[in-house]
Amino acid sequence: MKNVGESLCAPKFEEYFGLIKNLLHQRVNFRTPRAFVRTYGCQQNVSDSEKINGMLLAMGFELAQGCEDADIIVFNTCAVRENAEDRVFGNVGALKALKKRNPGLIIALCGCMTEQAHVVERLKQSFPFVDLVLGTNSLERFPELIYKILTEKKHIWPSKTECDTYSTDANASDAQVYEGLPIERASKIKAFLPIMYGCDNFCSYCVVPHVRGREKSRSAEAICEEFSQLIGSGYKEVTLLGQNVNSYGKNLDERVDFAQLLRRLDRTPGDYWLRFMTSHPKDATPKLINVMAAGEHICHHLHLPFQAGSDRVLKLMNRGYTRQGYLEIISYAKAKMPDVCLTSDVIVGFPGERYEDFCETLSLIKEVGFTSLFTFIYSKRSGTPAAEMDDPISEKEKSAWFRELLEVQNEITTRQCQKYDGEVVKVLIEGKSTKKGSLTARTQGNMIVDIAGEEDLVGKFAMVKVTGVKNWFLTGEITAVL
Ligand code: SAH
Ligand code: SF4
């Protein structure tokens, strides 16, 4: 196992697994201790939680179904919008009663919220029963710190003096690339594969660069190795992860860009789909689109967040592209892949946004025809430039714009779904649906299809005839299992 991070005080995390196992054995007689990890936020957090679960299993815990029956609870938090933070605070508060009932319970917080000084302060003041607060770039220290809690019975709060790698002052340290951490993946069919960490873009509204630190790419070799292992062990879909996958490779000695990495991975033999997210429009190139179009396994799905339709707002957001530039790359993608499905993120009510600007957002979504849209009302994040900008539009007005946007997009989504009515499409069957005897599948464009079928088909590719459209998803019948 090697660590290619640059941290000088990087511990040998694997040594702690055995030590903790022994300790726990002595501590909880005749019962395997249980751990529960709750994940908030994006796919990067889901992926980090898979590593936390992997480490917990290596320490000798088994995974619990919820907080109630756990001996250690980890909340992997999200700071991207205020309501995500509020939810975490509420849920941490609810743990107080559990801790009272079971003083041996370990409560740990990690993820993006823990990198903000004001959050740590509030936790200290209002939730002193939390045992461990771990920064985003210190995952590898998790076993060591759990060992410290178990042996020294102390609370561990981040501080600059203790160790820089888990300081949570408002500016996060550089993203770290750790190789070799154990992973307990949530699915046996679909896997996330992080190719880079952190972000250098500093969009003016966004807290991510402040809490995740500077961008760092994993080596192409490490990615290809993990990818081959995944495909070799039967995974049917791999999603490459990064805040801005299009800038992959910039910090590496090796000269490799994202399009080259994608092409290299796509050459791996096997029966699988390859996806990636998130692409940033300022770095999305025709070269990338060409690789997608020519690929054997690469899904014709492009998630390309535009955030706003007006050049004035895009500039205030520091996004680094214009409406025209965005539409050009979209046109190129449509020309090269007529079957491409486009999805995006959009923010409504950015400080200083006027109704005329918002109308440009509406016209952009009509022009592009996204199959689905992740829509957010602007949320003020302290420490970001946008938090200092004048924001005269009321929340009520922003909510009205938001509803208008949803109405327009819902109609577009339905129209996009209707295009598939009567068509035969390839899908990956992902799991049982809530309806008995029914399965959930996805097209390569990431559209959901509800089909009748038994559980033994889960994890298989199939051809499906689309027989109906229910607003944002399709229904269909299997014509062939592949
Ligand atoms: N790196 C990705 C997105 C990361 S955050 C990218 O650049 O596309 C996911 C989404 O959350 C963003 O695309 C944006 O639409 C939204 N978001 C981020 N900060 C926000 C804020 N302060 N208020 C509202 N939405 C925000
Ligand atoms: Fe945030 Fe922009 Fe980085 Fe995405 S690219 S994580 S929106 S700063």
PDB file of N, CA and C and ligand atoms in Angstrom, residues 80 198-210 215 243-244 278 280 282 305 307 317-319 345 347, ligand 2:
ATOM      1  N   VAL A  80     -22.553  22.773   1.021  1.00  0.00           N
ATOM      2  CA  VAL A  80     -22.737  23.521  -0.217  1.00  0.00           C
ATOM      3  C   VAL A  80     -23.911  24.503  -0.141  1.00  0.00           C
ATOM      4  N   GLY A 198     -10.622  18.131  -4.595  1.00  0.00           N
ATOM      5  CA  GLY A 198     -10.472  19.578  -4.455  1.00  0.00           C
ATOM      6  C   GLY A 198     -10.964  20.340  -5.671  1.00  0.00           C
ATOM      7  N   CYS A 199     -10.821  21.659  -5.628  1.00  0.00           N
ATOM      8  CA  CYS A 199     -11.268  22.488  -6.752  1.00  0.00           C
ATOM      9  C   CYS A 199     -10.506  23.808  -6.742  1.00  0.00           C
ATOM     10  N   ASP A 200     -10.116  24.256  -7.940  1.00  0.00           N
ATOM     11  CA  ASP A 200      -9.375  25.524  -8.057  1.00  0.00           C
ATOM     12  C   ASP A 200     -10.207  26.617  -8.704  1.00  0.00           C
ATOM     13  N   ASN A 201     -11.489  26.384  -8.910  1.00  0.00           N
ATOM     14  CA  ASN A 201     -12.231  27.324  -9.748  1.00  0.00           C
ATOM     15  C   ASN A 201     -12.761  28.559  -9.034  1.00  0.00           C
ATOM     16  N   PHE A 202     -13.013  28.436  -7.779  1.00  0.00           N
ATOM     17  CA  PHE A 202     -13.506  29.578  -7.001  1.00  0.00           C
ATOM     18  C   PHE A 202     -14.673  30.301  -7.670  1.00  0.00           C
ATOM     19  N   CYS A 203     -15.701  29.569  -8.039  1.00  0.00           N
ATOM     20  CA  CYS A 203     -16.950  30.217  -8.452  1.00  0.00           C
ATOM     21  C   CYS A 203     -17.379  31.055  -7.238  1.00  0.00           C
ATOM     22  N   SER A 204     -17.880  32.259  -7.489  1.00  0.00           N
ATOM     23  CA  SER A 204     -17.979  33.224  -6.384  1.00  0.00           C
ATOM     24  C   SER A 204     -18.999  32.829  -5.315  1.00  0.00           C
ATOM     25  N   TYR A 205     -19.907  31.911  -5.642  1.00  0.00           N
ATOM     26  CA  TYR A 205     -20.946  31.512  -4.674  1.00  0.00           C
ATOM     27  C   TYR A 205     -20.556  30.271  -3.887  1.00  0.00           C
ATOM     28  N   CYS A 206     -19.470  29.607  -4.277  1.00  0.00           N
ATOM     29  CA  CYS A 206     -19.282  28.207  -3.870  1.00  0.00           C
ATOM     30  C   CYS A 206     -18.244  28.028  -2.766  1.00  0.00           C
ATOM     31  N   VAL A 207     -18.590  27.179  -1.823  1.00  0.00           N
ATOM     32  CA  VAL A 207     -17.739  26.959  -0.659  1.00  0.00           C
ATOM     33  C   VAL A 207     -16.737  25.821  -0.902  1.00  0.00           C
ATOM     34  N   VAL A 208     -16.962  25.038  -1.971  1.00  0.00           N
ATOM     35  CA  VAL A 208     -16.157  23.821  -2.164  1.00  0.00           C
ATOM     36  C   VAL A 208     -14.637  24.072  -2.184  1.00  0.00           C
ATOM     37  N   PRO A 209     -14.134  25.051  -2.961  1.00  0.00           N
ATOM     38  CA  PRO A 209     -12.672  25.246  -2.953  1.00  0.00           C
ATOM     39  C   PRO A 209     -12.148  25.621  -1.570  1.00  0.00           C
ATOM     40  N   HIS A 210     -12.999  26.259  -0.763  1.00  0.00           N
ATOM     41  CA  HIS A 210     -12.582  26.675   0.579  1.00  0.00           C
ATOM     42  C   HIS A 210     -12.538  25.491   1.539  1.00  0.00           C
ATOM     43  N   GLU A 215      -6.983  21.706  -6.030  1.00  0.00           N
ATOM     44  CA  GLU A 215      -7.227  20.534  -6.870  1.00  0.00           C
ATOM     45  C   GLU A 215      -5.995  19.621  -6.968  1.00  0.00           C
ATOM     46  N   GLN A 243     -14.645  17.452  -9.101  1.00  0.00           N
ATOM     47  CA  GLN A 243     -15.435  18.691  -9.150  1.00  0.00           C
ATOM     48  C   GLN A 243     -15.383  19.305 -10.537  1.00  0.00           C
ATOM     49  N   ASN A 244     -14.288  19.059 -11.243  1.00  0.00           N
ATOM     50  CA  ASN A 244     -14.132  19.584 -12.590  1.00  0.00           C
ATOM     51  C   ASN A 244     -13.259  18.600 -13.356  1.00  0.00           C
ATOM     52  N   THR A 278     -18.087  15.957 -12.372  1.00  0.00           N
ATOM     53  CA  THR A 278     -18.829  16.913 -13.152  1.00  0.00           C
ATOM     54  C   THR A 278     -17.918  17.589 -14.174  1.00  0.00           C
ATOM     55  N   HIS A 280     -16.912  20.872 -16.340  1.00  0.00           N
ATOM     56  CA  HIS A 280     -17.067  22.327 -16.253  1.00  0.00           C
ATOM     57  C   HIS A 280     -17.044  22.899 -17.674  1.00  0.00           C
ATOM     58  N   LYS A 282     -16.164  25.604 -18.961  1.00  0.00           N
ATOM     59  CA  LYS A 282     -15.006  26.382 -19.446  1.00  0.00           C
ATOM     60  C   LYS A 282     -13.885  25.455 -19.928  1.00  0.00           C
ATOM     61  N   PRO A 305     -23.052  21.637 -15.957  1.00  0.00           N
ATOM     62  CA  PRO A 305     -23.765  22.702 -15.236  1.00  0.00           C
ATOM     63  C   PRO A 305     -23.533  24.079 -15.873  1.00  0.00           C
ATOM     64  N   GLN A 307     -25.396  26.944 -14.669  1.00  0.00           N
ATOM     65  CA  GLN A 307     -25.619  27.824 -13.504  1.00  0.00           C
ATOM     66  C   GLN A 307     -26.468  29.056 -13.787  1.00  0.00           C
ATOM     67  N   MET A 317     -20.538  35.355 -11.241  1.00  0.00           N
ATOM     68  CA  MET A 317     -20.306  34.024 -10.643  1.00  0.00           C
ATOM     69  C   MET A 317     -18.865  33.550 -10.830  1.00  0.00           C
ATOM     70  N   ASN A 318     -18.096  34.254 -11.671  1.00  0.00           N
ATOM     71  CA  ASN A 318     -16.716  33.852 -11.982  1.00  0.00           C
ATOM     72  C   ASN A 318     -16.667  32.467 -12.613  1.00  0.00           C
ATOM     73  N   ARG A 319     -17.562  32.239 -13.574  1.00  0.00           N
ATOM     74  CA  ARG A 319     -17.626  30.906 -14.169  1.00  0.00           C
ATOM     75  C   ARG A 319     -16.638  30.715 -15.331  1.00  0.00           C
ATOM     76  N   ASP A 345     -26.898  21.825 -13.822  1.00  0.00           N
ATOM     77  CA  ASP A 345     -27.241  22.470 -12.547  1.00  0.00           C
ATOM     78  C   ASP A 345     -27.505  23.936 -12.828  1.00  0.00           C
ATOM     79  N   ILE A 347     -28.593  27.803 -10.753  1.00  0.00           N
ATOM     80  CA  ILE A 347     -28.856  28.546  -9.516  1.00  0.00           C
ATOM     81  C   ILE A 347     -29.804  29.703  -9.821  1.00  0.00           C
TER      82      ILE A 347
HETATM   83 FE1  SF4 B   2     -17.832  24.979  -6.758  1.00  0.00          FE
HETATM   84 FE2  SF4 B   2     -17.286  26.057  -9.113  1.00  0.00          FE
HETATM   85 FE3  SF4 B   2     -15.573  24.297  -8.012  1.00  0.00          FE
HETATM   86 FE4  SF4 B   2     -17.937  23.468  -8.924  1.00  0.00          FE
HETATM   87  S1  SF4 B   2     -16.277  24.351 -10.146  1.00  0.00           S
HETATM   88  S2  SF4 B   2     -17.003  22.947  -6.989  1.00  0.00           S
HETATM   89  S3  SF4 B   2     -19.285  25.170  -8.469  1.00  0.00           S
HETATM   90  S4  SF4 B   2     -16.086  26.331  -7.247  1.00  0.00           S
END
